[in-house]
RNA sequence: GUGAGUGUCGCCCAGCGGUUCAAGGCGCCAGGUUGUGGCCCUGGAGAACGAGGGUUCGAAUCCCUCCACUCACCCCA
């Protein structure tokens, strides 16, 4: 902590630096995710970190908390209303419409990694900037596609090696059958208004579906025996849901239907699902998604059904740690080059470059530290080999190759070093 | 936005009104070998104790305000 005149800057609230020592978790997750996508035929898309603010009020829903109080919205110098993206689906749909991706064979399958921004009070597993991996399959309403998307999510977590997860499923109907269900639901809740928590009282008017997933204990008891959306589906939605469950059965996925799963974004229709870790802290969701059959049309495209999934990488990593999953380290340079004296340093500079050109990772000692200090550094860096060049070696055209794992070393001709390191 | 807890060297943390109040561990640097690591030993650098104000003869230790962090609610990844 330096005081004085200089102000000490900190990363803004709810953001964080990902230091080198943490990176292996990130690379691990990204690699597994990208591999899974490749396996299922999903292609990567990248989109801007900010969008026109209207895109989100239009898609996520004006009555949702994200839009209501969590968006980073500002006016840029040109007077445009800009929002730092709070999620990825809206952007993908925008891109789908904007670039006419309906001309591709349907469904179009896309995945992304993106930073998303939500103005919230940070806590465990919740940040103002976090990183999502997600994917979408656009242009088909076949329940087999739902099954694929759900299966893919489940397989991703399998490949990551996170144990004790559950897969929760529900169907919340479409614009034909949902209004009827909502009416029944409100009617049911009308009898319990006085027993609801204050949040639920306001939800009753604004977003009755959300009454179902309240964490308050007494509200839960009321929600437990509330009318179930799945019982009020129209013919098509009911058929869709039962087909989906059958396919998931074929895939032997251990899903559980929970009629209280509703999700917080307005665009969802029919299928909604979540992957949840064993209860631990307050973050009960590690990933989730669902179908959004009206969204593309809502954004100005042709009526186009779609389904997607998203997961928070920070939450995945939290779970990897709490479940003590073994994550492989990142590769690092093989060789450290130590030198003593000016001539030796010249030699070391040339040699480092030559080895790197041959594809051998090298960390070159800088400064003029003692050999002891240089080897100590080599040791903490964890390299397998140290190459030592002193004046004697320069004169004789050799180097000392030291095996750091067993402390054996030998002098070898400079010209033979590369070949020795490669074997 | 609401509630609770915390804030001492890069990290972990002792001290909880005064008499070494700034301790210890890790890490870092150096020495113990004149050109050699990991173990061990020795030494060193690094903190005016989140910021500002107050109480007091005296505060890191008490009070107030602010800030930050953490956890929880809301909501979600």
Coordinates of C-alpha atoms (C1' of nucleotides) in Angstrom, one line a residue:
Chain A
X1 CA 0.0 0.0 0.0
X2 CA 1.7 3.1 -1.1
X3 CA 0.0 6.2 0.3
X4 CA 1.1 9.7 -0.5
X5 CA -0.5 11.7 -3.3
X6 CA -1.1 8.8 -5.6
X7 CA -4.5 7.2 -5.5
X8 CA -4.6 3.5 -5.5
X9 CA -6.9 2.1 -8.1
X10 CA -8.9 -1.0 -7.6
X11 CA -10.8 -3.1 -10.1
X12 CA -14.4 -1.8 -10.2
X13 CA -16.8 -3.4 -7.8
X14 CA -18.0 -6.8 -9.0
X15 CA -15.1 -7.2 -11.5
X16 CA -11.9 -9.0 -11.1
X17 CA -8.6 -9.8 -12.6
X18 CA -7.9 -13.3 -13.7
X19 CA -4.3 -13.8 -12.7
X20 CA -1.9 -16.2 -14.5
X21 CA -2.2 -18.7 -11.6
X22 CA -5.9 -19.0 -12.2
X23 CA -5.8 -19.3 -16.0
X24 CA -5.6 -23.0 -16.1
X25 CA -9.1 -23.2 -14.9
X26 CA -10.3 -20.9 -17.6
X27 CA -8.4 -22.7 -20.4
X28 CA -9.8 -26.0 -19.1
X29 CA -13.4 -24.8 -19.3
X30 CA -13.0 -23.1 -22.6
X31 CA -11.4 -26.1 -24.2
X32 CA -14.0 -28.5 -22.9
X33 CA -16.8 -26.2 -24.0
X34 CA -15.3 -25.7 -27.5
X35 CA -14.8 -29.4 -27.9
X36 CA -18.3 -30.1 -26.9
X37 CA -19.6 -27.6 -29.5
X38 CA -17.4 -29.2 -32.1
X39 CA -18.8 -32.6 -31.3
X40 CA -22.4 -31.3 -31.8
X41 CA -21.7 -29.2 -34.8
X42 CA -22.0 -25.7 -33.3
X43 CA -20.0 -22.9 -34.7
X44 CA -18.5 -20.0 -32.9
X45 CA -19.9 -16.5 -33.2
X46 CA -18.7 -13.3 -31.6
X47 CA -20.8 -10.2 -31.1
X48 CA -20.2 -6.8 -29.6
X49 CA -19.8 -6.1 -25.9
X50 CA -22.5 -3.5 -26.2
X51 CA -25.7 -3.1 -28.1
X52 CA -28.5 -0.7 -28.7
X53 CA -30.3 -0.5 -25.4
X54 CA -33.7 -1.3 -27.0
X55 CA -32.5 -4.8 -28.0
X56 CA -32.7 -5.9 -24.4
X57 CA -35.9 -4.2 -23.2
X58 CA -37.5 -5.7 -26.3
X59 CA -36.2 -9.2 -25.8
X60 CA -35.6 -9.9 -22.1
X61 CA -38.7 -8.1 -21.1
X62 CA -39.4 -4.7 -19.4
X63 CA -40.8 -6.4 -16.3
X64 CA -37.6 -8.4 -15.6
X65 CA -35.1 -7.4 -13.0
X66 CA -32.3 -7.4 -15.6
X67 CA -34.0 -4.7 -17.6
X68 CA -35.6 -3.0 -14.7
X69 CA -32.5 -2.4 -12.5
X70 CA -29.4 -4.2 -13.7
X71 CA -28.4 -2.9 -17.1
X72 CA -25.4 -0.8 -17.7
X73 CA -27.0 1.8 -20.0
X74 CA -25.5 5.0 -21.1
X75 CA -25.6 7.5 -23.9
X76 CA -22.5 7.7 -26.1
X77 CA -21.1 10.8 -27.6
X78 CA -23.3 10.4 -30.6
X79 CA -26.4 10.4 -28.4
X80 CA -27.1 6.7 -28.9
X81 CA -28.5 4.7 -26.0
X82 CA -26.0 1.9 -25.4
X83 CA -26.2 -1.1 -23.1
X84 CA -23.3 -3.4 -22.1
X85 CA -24.7 -6.8 -22.9
X86 CA -26.4 -8.5 -19.9
X87 CA -26.7 -11.8 -21.8
X88 CA -25.9 -13.3 -25.1
X89 CA -29.1 -14.6 -26.6
X90 CA -30.5 -11.3 -27.7
X91 CA -27.3 -10.4 -29.6
X92 CA -27.3 -13.7 -31.4
X93 CA -30.8 -13.3 -32.5
X94 CA -30.1 -9.8 -33.6
X95 CA -27.1 -11.1 -35.7
X96 CA -29.3 -13.9 -37.1
X97 CA -31.9 -11.4 -38.3
X98 CA -29.3 -8.8 -39.4
X99 CA -27.3 -11.1 -41.5
X100 CA -30.1 -13.2 -42.9
X101 CA -28.9 -16.4 -41.3
X102 CA -32.3 -17.9 -42.1
X103 CA -30.9 -18.5 -45.6
X104 CA -28.6 -21.1 -44.1
X105 CA -29.8 -24.7 -43.6
X106 CA -31.9 -24.7 -40.5
X107 CA -31.4 -25.0 -37.6
X108 CA -28.4 -22.7 -37.4
X109 CA -26.2 -23.7 -34.4
X110 CA -24.0 -21.1 -32.8
X111 CA -21.9 -20.8 -29.6
X112 CA -20.1 -18.0 -27.9
X113 CA -17.9 -16.9 -25.1
X114 CA -18.8 -13.4 -23.9
X115 CA -18.4 -11.0 -21.0
X116 CA -21.8 -10.0 -19.7
X117 CA -22.6 -7.1 -17.4
X118 CA -25.2 -6.7 -14.8
X119 CA -25.3 -4.0 -12.2
X120 CA -25.9 -6.0 -9.0
X121 CA -24.5 -6.3 -5.5
X122 CA -21.8 -8.8 -5.9
X123 CA -21.6 -12.0 -3.8
X124 CA -20.3 -15.5 -4.1
X125 CA -20.8 -16.6 -7.8
X126 CA -22.3 -13.3 -8.8
X127 CA -20.5 -10.4 -10.4
X128 CA -21.0 -7.2 -12.3
X129 CA -18.9 -8.5 -15.1
X130 CA -19.0 -12.3 -15.6
X131 CA -18.2 -14.6 -18.4
X132 CA -20.7 -16.8 -20.1
X133 CA -20.4 -19.6 -22.5
X134 CA -23.6 -20.3 -24.3
X135 CA -25.0 -21.8 -27.5
X136 CA -28.2 -21.5 -29.5
X137 CA -30.0 -23.6 -32.1
X138 CA -32.2 -21.4 -34.2
X139 CA -34.8 -22.4 -36.8
X140 CA -36.5 -25.6 -35.6
X141 CA -39.1 -26.5 -33.1
X142 CA -38.5 -30.2 -33.1
X143 CA -38.3 -31.5 -29.5
X144 CA -35.4 -33.6 -30.7
X145 CA -33.5 -30.3 -30.9
X146 CA -34.5 -29.5 -27.3
X147 CA -33.2 -32.9 -26.3
X148 CA -29.9 -32.2 -28.1
X149 CA -29.4 -28.8 -26.5
X150 CA -30.1 -30.2 -23.1
X151 CA -28.0 -33.3 -23.6
X152 CA -25.1 -31.1 -24.8
X153 CA -25.3 -29.1 -21.6
X154 CA -25.3 -32.2 -19.5
X155 CA -22.4 -33.7 -21.5
X156 CA -20.4 -30.6 -21.1
X157 CA -20.6 -30.9 -17.3
X158 CA -19.8 -34.5 -17.5
X159 CA -16.7 -33.8 -19.5
X160 CA -15.7 -31.1 -17.0
X161 CA -16.0 -33.8 -14.3
X162 CA -18.3 -31.9 -12.0
X163 CA -20.1 -34.4 -9.8
X164 CA -23.5 -34.2 -8.0
X165 CA -25.4 -32.0 -10.5
X166 CA -29.0 -32.3 -11.2
X167 CA -31.0 -31.5 -14.4
X168 CA -34.3 -29.7 -13.8
X169 CA -36.9 -29.5 -16.5
X170 CA -40.2 -27.9 -17.1
X171 CA -42.5 -26.5 -19.8
X172 CA -44.1 -23.2 -19.4
X173 CA -46.2 -23.2 -22.6
X174 CA -46.6 -20.8 -25.4
X175 CA -48.5 -17.7 -26.1
X176 CA -51.6 -19.7 -26.8
X177 CA -51.8 -21.7 -23.6
X178 CA -49.8 -19.5 -21.2
X179 CA -52.4 -16.8 -20.7
X180 CA -54.9 -19.4 -19.6
X181 CA -52.5 -20.9 -17.1
X182 CA -51.5 -17.5 -15.8
X183 CA -55.2 -16.8 -15.1
X184 CA -55.6 -20.0 -13.2
X185 CA -52.4 -19.3 -11.3
X186 CA -53.5 -15.8 -10.3
X187 CA -56.8 -17.1 -9.2
X188 CA -55.1 -19.7 -7.0
X189 CA -52.8 -17.1 -5.4
X190 CA -55.7 -14.7 -4.8
X191 CA -56.5 -16.9 -1.8
X192 CA -53.1 -16.6 -0.3
X193 CA -52.2 -12.9 -0.8
X194 CA -51.9 -12.3 2.9
X195 CA -49.5 -15.1 3.4
X196 CA -47.1 -14.1 0.7
X197 CA -43.8 -12.3 1.2
X198 CA -43.7 -8.7 0.1
X199 CA -41.8 -9.5 -3.0
X200 CA -44.3 -12.1 -4.0
X201 CA -47.1 -9.6 -3.5
X202 CA -45.7 -7.3 -6.1
X203 CA -44.8 -10.3 -8.4
X204 CA -48.4 -11.3 -8.4
X205 CA -49.3 -8.2 -10.4
X206 CA -46.1 -7.9 -12.5
X207 CA -44.9 -11.4 -13.3
X208 CA -47.0 -14.2 -11.7
X209 CA -44.8 -17.0 -13.0
X210 CA -42.1 -15.8 -10.7
X211 CA -44.2 -16.6 -7.6
X212 CA -43.3 -20.2 -8.2
X213 CA -39.6 -20.0 -7.6
X214 CA -39.6 -17.7 -4.5
X215 CA -37.1 -18.9 -1.9
X216 CA -39.2 -17.8 1.0
X217 CA -40.2 -20.9 2.9
X218 CA -43.9 -20.1 3.4
X219 CA -44.2 -19.0 -0.2
X220 CA -42.6 -22.3 -1.2
X221 CA -45.3 -24.2 0.6
X222 CA -47.9 -22.3 -1.3
X223 CA -46.1 -22.7 -4.6
X224 CA -45.6 -26.4 -4.1
X225 CA -49.3 -27.1 -4.5
X226 CA -50.0 -24.4 -7.0
X227 CA -51.4 -25.3 -10.4
X228 CA -48.7 -26.6 -12.7
X229 CA -48.0 -25.1 -16.1
X230 CA -47.5 -28.5 -17.5
X231 CA -51.1 -29.4 -16.7
X232 CA -52.4 -26.4 -18.7
X233 CA -50.4 -26.8 -21.9
X234 CA -52.2 -26.7 -25.3
X235 CA -52.2 -29.8 -27.5
X236 CA -49.0 -28.9 -29.3
X237 CA -47.1 -27.9 -26.3
X238 CA -48.2 -30.9 -24.4
X239 CA -47.1 -33.1 -27.3
X240 CA -43.8 -31.3 -27.6
X241 CA -43.1 -31.7 -23.9
X242 CA -43.9 -35.4 -23.8
X243 CA -41.8 -36.1 -26.9
X244 CA -38.9 -34.2 -25.3
X245 CA -39.2 -36.3 -22.1
X246 CA -39.2 -39.4 -24.2
X247 CA -36.1 -38.4 -26.0
X248 CA -34.3 -37.5 -22.8
X249 CA -35.2 -40.9 -21.6
X250 CA -33.7 -42.5 -24.7
X251 CA -30.5 -40.6 -23.9
X252 CA -30.8 -41.8 -20.3
X253 CA -30.4 -38.3 -18.9
X254 CA -31.3 -38.1 -15.2
X255 CA -33.7 -35.2 -15.5
X256 CA -36.3 -34.2 -13.0
X257 CA -39.4 -32.3 -13.8
X258 CA -40.0 -29.4 -11.4
X259 CA -43.1 -27.4 -12.0
X260 CA -41.6 -24.5 -10.0
X261 CA -38.8 -23.9 -12.5
X262 CA -39.8 -20.9 -14.6
X263 CA -36.6 -18.8 -15.4
X264 CA -36.5 -15.1 -15.1
X265 CA -36.4 -13.9 -18.7
X266 CA -39.7 -13.1 -20.5
X267 CA -38.7 -14.6 -23.8
X268 CA -38.9 -18.3 -22.8
X269 CA -41.6 -20.5 -24.2
X270 CA -42.2 -24.2 -23.7
X271 CA -39.0 -25.9 -22.6
X272 CA -37.0 -24.5 -19.7
X273 CA -34.2 -26.3 -18.0
X274 CA -31.5 -25.7 -15.5
X275 CA -28.4 -27.5 -14.3
X276 CA -28.0 -27.2 -10.5
X277 CA -25.2 -28.1 -8.2
X278 CA -25.7 -29.6 -4.8
X279 CA -27.2 -26.9 -2.6
X280 CA -24.3 -24.7 -1.6
X281 CA -24.4 -21.0 -0.9
X282 CA -27.1 -19.1 -2.6
X283 CA -26.3 -19.7 -6.3
X284 CA -28.4 -22.7 -7.2
X285 CA -27.9 -22.5 -10.9
X286 CA -24.7 -23.3 -12.8
X287 CA -26.3 -23.2 -16.2
X288 CA -29.7 -22.9 -17.7
X289 CA -31.7 -22.3 -20.9
X290 CA -34.8 -22.9 -22.7
X291 CA -36.8 -22.4 -25.9
X292 CA -37.7 -18.9 -27.2
X293 CA -40.0 -19.4 -30.1
X294 CA -41.2 -15.8 -30.4
X295 CA -38.0 -13.9 -29.9
X296 CA -36.7 -13.8 -33.5
X297 CA -40.0 -12.5 -34.8
X298 CA -40.2 -10.0 -31.9
X299 CA -36.8 -8.7 -33.2
X300 CA -38.1 -8.2 -36.7
X301 CA -37.3 -11.6 -38.2
X302 CA -39.6 -14.1 -39.6
X303 CA -41.3 -16.4 -37.1
X304 CA -38.5 -18.6 -36.1
X305 CA -38.4 -21.1 -33.2
X306 CA -35.2 -21.5 -31.3
X307 CA -33.6 -22.9 -28.1
X308 CA -30.4 -22.1 -26.2
X309 CA -28.4 -22.6 -23.1
X310 CA -25.9 -20.5 -21.2
X311 CA -23.6 -21.1 -18.3
X312 CA -21.4 -18.9 -16.1
X313 CA -17.7 -19.7 -16.3
X314 CA -17.0 -18.3 -12.8
X315 CA -19.7 -20.6 -11.4
X316 CA -18.3 -23.5 -13.2
X317 CA -14.9 -22.8 -11.7
X318 CA -16.3 -22.3 -8.3
X319 CA -17.8 -25.8 -8.6
X320 CA -14.6 -27.3 -10.0
X321 CA -12.9 -26.0 -6.9
X322 CA -15.5 -27.0 -4.3
X323 CA -15.8 -30.5 -5.9
X324 CA -12.0 -30.7 -6.0
X325 CA -11.9 -31.6 -9.7
X326 CA -8.4 -32.2 -11.0
X327 CA -7.6 -29.7 -13.6
X328 CA -4.5 -30.1 -15.7
X329 CA -1.8 -27.4 -15.6
X330 CA -0.9 -25.3 -18.6
X331 CA 2.1 -26.1 -20.7
X332 CA 5.2 -24.0 -20.0
X333 CA 8.7 -23.5 -21.4
X334 CA 11.0 -26.4 -21.1
X335 CA 14.3 -24.6 -20.8
X336 CA 15.9 -21.9 -18.8
X337 CA 19.0 -20.3 -20.0
X338 CA 21.5 -19.0 -17.4
X339 CA 24.6 -17.1 -18.3
X340 CA 27.6 -15.5 -16.7
X341 CA 29.6 -12.7 -18.2
X342 CA 29.0 -10.4 -21.2
X343 CA 30.2 -12.8 -23.9
X344 CA 28.0 -15.5 -22.4
X345 CA 25.0 -13.2 -22.4
X346 CA 25.5 -12.5 -26.1
X347 CA 25.6 -16.2 -26.7
X348 CA 22.5 -16.7 -24.6
X349 CA 20.5 -14.1 -26.5
X350 CA 21.3 -15.8 -29.8
X351 CA 20.7 -19.3 -28.4
X352 CA 17.3 -18.5 -26.9
X353 CA 16.1 -17.2 -30.2
X354 CA 17.5 -20.2 -32.1
X355 CA 15.8 -22.7 -29.8
X356 CA 12.5 -20.9 -30.0
X357 CA 12.6 -20.9 -33.7
X358 CA 13.1 -24.6 -33.4
X359 CA 9.9 -24.7 -31.4
X360 CA 11.4 -25.1 -28.0
X361 CA 10.1 -22.8 -25.3
X362 CA 12.8 -20.9 -23.6
X363 CA 12.9 -18.5 -20.6
X364 CA 16.0 -16.4 -20.9
X365 CA 17.7 -15.0 -17.8
X366 CA 17.9 -11.3 -17.7
X367 CA 20.0 -8.9 -15.6
X368 CA 23.2 -10.0 -14.1
X369 CA 22.3 -12.3 -11.2
X370 CA 24.6 -14.9 -9.7
X371 CA 24.3 -18.4 -11.1
X372 CA 22.8 -19.5 -7.9
X373 CA 20.1 -16.9 -8.2
X374 CA 19.5 -17.9 -11.8
X375 CA 19.1 -21.5 -11.0
X376 CA 16.9 -20.7 -8.1
X377 CA 14.7 -18.9 -10.6
X378 CA 14.8 -21.8 -12.9
X379 CA 13.7 -24.0 -10.1
X380 CA 10.7 -21.9 -9.1
X381 CA 9.7 -21.6 -12.8
X382 CA 9.6 -25.4 -12.9
X383 CA 11.5 -25.9 -16.1
X384 CA 12.9 -29.3 -16.8
X385 CA 16.2 -28.1 -18.2
X386 CA 18.6 -25.4 -17.5
X387 CA 21.3 -24.4 -20.0
X388 CA 24.3 -22.7 -18.4
X389 CA 26.7 -20.6 -20.4
X390 CA 29.8 -19.1 -18.9
X391 CA 33.0 -17.8 -20.3
X392 CA 34.6 -21.2 -20.4
X393 CA 31.7 -22.5 -22.4
X394 CA 31.8 -19.6 -24.8
X395 CA 35.5 -20.4 -25.4
X396 CA 35.0 -24.0 -26.0
X397 CA 31.8 -23.7 -28.0
X398 CA 29.8 -25.8 -25.5
X399 CA 27.0 -25.3 -23.0
X400 CA 26.1 -27.1 -19.8
X401 CA 22.8 -28.9 -20.0
X402 CA 21.4 -29.5 -16.5
X403 CA 18.5 -31.7 -15.9
X404 CA 16.6 -30.0 -13.2
X405 CA 14.6 -33.0 -12.2
X406 CA 17.7 -35.1 -11.1
X407 CA 20.5 -32.5 -11.0
X408 CA 22.5 -34.3 -13.6
X409 CA 24.4 -32.1 -16.0
X410 CA 27.0 -32.4 -18.8
X411 CA 28.8 -30.2 -21.2
X412 CA 27.8 -30.7 -24.8
X413 CA 28.7 -28.9 -28.0
X414 CA 26.5 -25.9 -28.7
X415 CA 25.7 -27.3 -32.1
X416 CA 24.2 -30.4 -30.5
X417 CA 22.0 -28.7 -27.9
X418 CA 18.8 -28.4 -30.0
X419 CA 18.9 -32.1 -31.0
X420 CA 19.5 -33.1 -27.4
X421 CA 16.6 -31.1 -26.1
X422 CA 14.3 -32.5 -28.7
X423 CA 14.9 -36.1 -27.8
Chain B
rG1 C1' -31.9 -1.2 -3.3
rU2 C1' -32.0 -3.9 1.9
rG3 C1' -29.5 -6.7 5.9
rA4 C1' -25.2 -8.8 8.5
rG5 C1' -20.0 -9.3 9.0
rU6 C1' -15.0 -7.7 7.9
rG7 C1' -10.8 -4.0 6.7
rU8 C1' -3.0 -4.6 10.1
rC9 C1' 3.5 -5.7 4.7
rG10 C1' 2.3 -9.0 -2.1
rC11 C1' -0.6 -13.3 0.7
rC12 C1' -2.2 -15.6 5.6
rC13 C1' -2.6 -13.4 10.2
rA14 C1' -1.0 -11.8 16.0
rG15 C1' -1.9 -7.6 18.7
rC16 C1' -7.8 -5.3 20.8
rG17 C1' -6.2 1.9 25.1
rG18 C1' -0.1 2.9 26.9
rU19 C1' 5.6 -0.1 29.2
rU20 C1' 9.3 -3.1 21.7
rC21 C1' 2.3 -0.8 19.0
rA22 C1' 3.8 -3.0 15.0
rA23 C1' 4.9 -9.9 16.0
rG24 C1' 4.9 -14.5 13.2
rG25 C1' 4.3 -17.6 8.8
rC26 C1' 4.4 -17.8 3.3
rG27 C1' 6.4 -15.4 -0.7
rC28 C1' 10.5 -12.1 -2.4
rC29 C1' 15.9 -10.7 -2.2
rA30 C1' 20.8 -11.8 -0.5
rG31 C1' 24.6 -14.7 2.1
rG32 C1' 26.2 -19.6 4.0
rU33 C1' 30.3 -22.2 -2.5
rU34 C1' 35.5 -18.8 -5.8
rG35 C1' 30.2 -20.4 -11.8
rU36 C1' 25.1 -24.3 -9.7
rG37 C1' 18.5 -24.8 -7.8
rG38 C1' 15.1 -27.6 -4.7
rC39 C1' 16.2 -29.1 2.1
rC40 C1' 18.5 -26.4 6.2
rC41 C1' 20.7 -21.9 8.6
rU42 C1' 21.5 -16.5 8.7
rG43 C1' 20.3 -11.7 7.2
rG44 C1' 17.4 -8.0 4.4
rA45 C1' 13.6 -5.3 1.9
rG46 C1' 8.3 -4.6 2.7
rA47 C1' 2.7 -1.9 6.9
rA48 C1' 2.6 5.2 9.8
rC49 C1' -2.5 -0.6 11.1
rG50 C1' -8.9 1.1 4.5
rA51 C1' -9.8 7.0 4.5
rG52 C1' -11.4 11.2 7.3
rG53 C1' -13.0 13.2 11.8
rG54 C1' -13.7 12.7 17.2
rU55 C1' -12.9 10.8 22.6
rU56 C1' -8.3 10.6 25.6
rC57 C1' -2.4 12.7 28.8
rG58 C1' -2.1 8.6 25.2
rA59 C1' -5.6 4.7 19.8
rA60 C1' -4.1 -0.2 15.1
rU61 C1' -6.8 -1.0 19.6
rC62 C1' -13.1 3.3 21.8
rC63 C1' -17.0 6.4 18.9
rC64 C1' -18.8 8.7 14.2
rU65 C1' -18.9 9.3 8.9
rC66 C1' -17.3 7.6 4.4
rC67 C1' -15.1 3.9 1.2
rA68 C1' -13.9 -1.1 0.0
rC69 C1' -14.4 -6.2 0.6
rU70 C1' -17.3 -10.6 2.0
rC71 C1' -21.9 -13.1 2.8
rA72 C1' -27.2 -13.1 2.3
rC73 C1' -32.0 -11.0 0.2
rC74 C1' -33.9 -9.4 -4.6
rC75 C1' -32.6 -11.8 -9.4
rC76 C1' -29.8 -14.7 -12.2
rA77 C1' -24.8 -17.5 -14.9

